Each structure stands twice: as structure tokens, then as C-alpha cells.
Amino acid sequence: MTNEEAIGIAIELEKRVAQVYREAAAATNDEIGQRIFSALAQEEEGHVAYLQHRAQQLSADGALTVEPLATSVPTPESLIRTADEAGGATPVDRSQEMEYLRQALQAEEETSAFYERM
């Protein structure tokens, strides 16, 4: 597989993950769920843009450089702190959101497996 082919496949995989998150954001009625899924979709779209830039660079220069990939996803510590602060919140049925997260996890795992093979 060429570098161009690998980047093309990676772009499609990242687009698929972003689509799962966009669909989840549109389908959930929960405001927090919408914000989280929208943020995750934006994160994946940032991955697509990064890969597209790498593909353009490869096409123009015939070489790839690795640049840091920024993230807007909070650190695990920040998420734990936020969850602890919301500890007394009223329980809400999150089964729909959990199903979307399962789908997203599957797509993320497939994407990660591809990256490991590359």
C-alpha cells in the first residue's frame, strides 16, 4: 500500500467516525449529550483536515512530515473532576447515548487498528 493510499483510507475512516458523532448529536435530546457528541465530531473533523493537509504535502513535496495534532478533548483528570462535581445530579436514562458511544467506539477501534497496521 502506498502512502497516498494509506492516507486516503485514514481520511475515510476518520470521516466515518465523525459521521457517527454527528448523527449522535442530532439524535439525542439531551443538551449535554449534544454538546459532547458535537465536540467529538469536531475533533474527528480536525483529524480529517490534518490528514488532508498531509496528503497535499505528500503530493506537492513527495515527502511527509509529522506535525503535532492538537486536541480539544479534556484530560481524563478534568473529566473525573467534572463528574465528581456533578455527583448529586439526578439520574438520567442515557441508553441512547450509550448506544451511539458503542458505535463510535467500534469505529474508533477499527481506525486505531488500521493506524497500528500502518
PDB file of N, CA and C in Angstrom, residues 4 8 11 14-15 17 25 27 29 34 36-37 40 49 54 57-58 62 67 73 82-83 87 91 96 105 107 110 115:
ATOM      1  N   GLU A   4       0.008   7.381  -0.179  1.00  0.00           N
ATOM      2  CA  GLU A   4      -1.187   8.074  -0.651  1.00  0.00           C
ATOM      3  C   GLU A   4      -2.440   7.255  -0.365  1.00  0.00           C
ATOM      4  N   GLY A   8      -5.484   8.131   2.220  1.00  0.00           N
ATOM      5  CA  GLY A   8      -6.864   8.140   1.719  1.00  0.00           C
ATOM      6  C   GLY A   8      -7.781   7.268   2.562  1.00  0.00           C
ATOM      7  N   ILE A  11      -8.363   8.952   5.934  1.00  0.00           N
ATOM      8  CA  ILE A  11      -9.338  10.057   5.826  1.00  0.00           C
ATOM      9  C   ILE A  11     -10.756   9.507   5.848  1.00  0.00           C
ATOM     10  N   GLU A  14     -11.676   8.325   9.391  1.00  0.00           N
ATOM     11  CA  GLU A  14     -11.925   9.463  10.285  1.00  0.00           C
ATOM     12  C   GLU A  14     -13.265  10.127   9.951  1.00  0.00           C
ATOM     13  N   LYS A  15     -13.596  10.222   8.674  1.00  0.00           N
ATOM     14  CA  LYS A  15     -14.893  10.790   8.273  1.00  0.00           C
ATOM     15  C   LYS A  15     -16.030   9.935   8.813  1.00  0.00           C
ATOM     16  N   VAL A  17     -16.025   8.043  11.533  1.00  0.00           N
ATOM     17  CA  VAL A  17     -16.154   8.268  12.970  1.00  0.00           C
ATOM     18  C   VAL A  17     -16.854   9.603  13.225  1.00  0.00           C
ATOM     19  N   ALA A  25     -25.192  13.452  17.838  1.00  0.00           N
ATOM     20  CA  ALA A  25     -25.542  14.807  18.292  1.00  0.00           C
ATOM     21  C   ALA A  25     -26.930  15.202  17.803  1.00  0.00           C
ATOM     22  N   ALA A  27     -29.382  13.127  17.047  1.00  0.00           N
ATOM     23  CA  ALA A  27     -30.431  12.219  17.513  1.00  0.00           C
ATOM     24  C   ALA A  27     -30.760  12.374  18.988  1.00  0.00           C
ATOM     25  N   ASN A  29     -31.717  13.993  22.553  1.00  0.00           N
ATOM     26  CA  ASN A  29     -32.496  15.129  23.038  1.00  0.00           C
ATOM     27  C   ASN A  29     -31.825  15.805  24.228  1.00  0.00           C
ATOM     28  N   GLN A  34     -25.654  16.355  23.289  1.00  0.00           N
ATOM     29  CA  GLN A  34     -25.459  17.064  22.013  1.00  0.00           C
ATOM     30  C   GLN A  34     -24.118  17.786  21.992  1.00  0.00           C
ATOM     31  N   ILE A  36     -21.417  17.162  23.812  1.00  0.00           N
ATOM     32  CA  ILE A  36     -20.304  16.204  23.822  1.00  0.00           C
ATOM     33  C   ILE A  36     -20.122  15.581  22.447  1.00  0.00           C
ATOM     34  N   PHE A  37     -21.211  15.092  21.854  1.00  0.00           N
ATOM     35  CA  PHE A  37     -21.098  14.467  20.544  1.00  0.00           C
ATOM     36  C   PHE A  37     -20.640  15.468  19.479  1.00  0.00           C
ATOM     37  N   LEU A  40     -16.936  15.930  19.896  1.00  0.00           N
ATOM     38  CA  LEU A  40     -16.209  14.767  19.378  1.00  0.00           C
ATOM     39  C   LEU A  40     -16.211  14.754  17.851  1.00  0.00           C
ATOM     40  N   ALA A  49      -8.959  17.048   8.539  1.00  0.00           N
ATOM     41  CA  ALA A  49      -8.230  18.199   7.992  1.00  0.00           C
ATOM     42  C   ALA A  49      -6.720  17.979   8.075  1.00  0.00           C
ATOM     43  N   ARG A  54      -1.730  16.569   5.173  1.00  0.00           N
ATOM     44  CA  ARG A  54      -0.596  15.659   4.950  1.00  0.00           C
ATOM     45  C   ARG A  54      -0.628  15.124   3.513  1.00  0.00           C
ATOM     46  N   GLN A  57       0.593  17.777   1.206  1.00  0.00           N
ATOM     47  CA  GLN A  57       2.038  17.912   1.360  1.00  0.00           C
ATOM     48  C   GLN A  57       2.753  16.787   0.619  1.00  0.00           C
ATOM     49  N   LEU A  58       2.268  15.568   0.763  1.00  0.00           N
ATOM     50  CA  LEU A  58       2.879  14.422   0.090  1.00  0.00           C
ATOM     51  C   LEU A  58       2.813  14.604  -1.419  1.00  0.00           C
ATOM     52  N   GLY A  62       6.382  15.204  -2.158  1.00  0.00           N
ATOM     53  CA  GLY A  62       6.832  13.822  -2.265  1.00  0.00           C
ATOM     54  C   GLY A  62       7.317  13.260  -0.935  1.00  0.00           C
ATOM     55  N   GLU A  67       3.501  16.587  12.115  1.00  0.00           N
ATOM     56  CA  GLU A  67       3.270  17.777  12.925  1.00  0.00           C
ATOM     57  C   GLU A  67       2.372  17.392  14.082  1.00  0.00           C
ATOM     58  N   VAL A  73     -10.208  17.723  23.341  1.00  0.00           N
ATOM     59  CA  VAL A  73     -10.791  16.793  24.299  1.00  0.00           C
ATOM     60  C   VAL A  73     -10.141  17.027  25.658  1.00  0.00           C
ATOM     61  N   THR A  82     -14.973  16.939  36.822  1.00  0.00           N
ATOM     62  CA  THR A  82     -16.305  17.409  36.454  1.00  0.00           C
ATOM     63  C   THR A  82     -17.371  16.413  36.895  1.00  0.00           C
ATOM     64  N   ALA A  83     -17.107  15.133  36.700  1.00  0.00           N
ATOM     65  CA  ALA A  83     -18.064  14.107  37.114  1.00  0.00           C
ATOM     66  C   ALA A  83     -18.240  14.115  38.629  1.00  0.00           C
ATOM     67  N   GLY A  87     -21.748  14.956  41.071  1.00  0.00           N
ATOM     68  CA  GLY A  87     -22.115  13.731  41.767  1.00  0.00           C
ATOM     69  C   GLY A  87     -23.546  13.626  42.230  1.00  0.00           C
ATOM     70  N   PRO A  91     -30.319  11.106  38.205  1.00  0.00           N
ATOM     71  CA  PRO A  91     -30.021  10.104  37.178  1.00  0.00           C
ATOM     72  C   PRO A  91     -30.897  10.310  35.932  1.00  0.00           C
ATOM     73  N   GLN A  96     -29.663   5.690  24.957  1.00  0.00           N
ATOM     74  CA  GLN A  96     -29.476   6.097  23.559  1.00  0.00           C
ATOM     75  C   GLN A  96     -28.054   6.598  23.334  1.00  0.00           C
ATOM     76  N   LEU A 105     -17.164   3.818  19.464  1.00  0.00           N
ATOM     77  CA  LEU A 105     -16.018   3.058  19.941  1.00  0.00           C
ATOM     78  C   LEU A 105     -15.599   2.012  18.916  1.00  0.00           C
ATOM     79  N   ALA A 107     -16.033   2.130  15.664  1.00  0.00           N
ATOM     80  CA  ALA A 107     -15.400   2.835  14.554  1.00  0.00           C
ATOM     81  C   ALA A 107     -14.008   3.332  14.950  1.00  0.00           C
ATOM     82  N   GLU A 110     -11.606   0.330  14.969  1.00  0.00           N
ATOM     83  CA  GLU A 110     -11.232  -0.046  13.604  1.00  0.00           C
ATOM     84  C   GLU A 110     -10.209   0.936  13.040  1.00  0.00           C
ATOM     85  N   TYR A 115      -4.352   2.235  11.883  1.00  0.00           N
ATOM     86  CA  TYR A 115      -3.130   3.007  12.156  1.00  0.00           C
ATOM     87  C   TYR A 115      -2.012   2.107  12.689  1.00  0.00           C
TER      88      TYR A 115
END
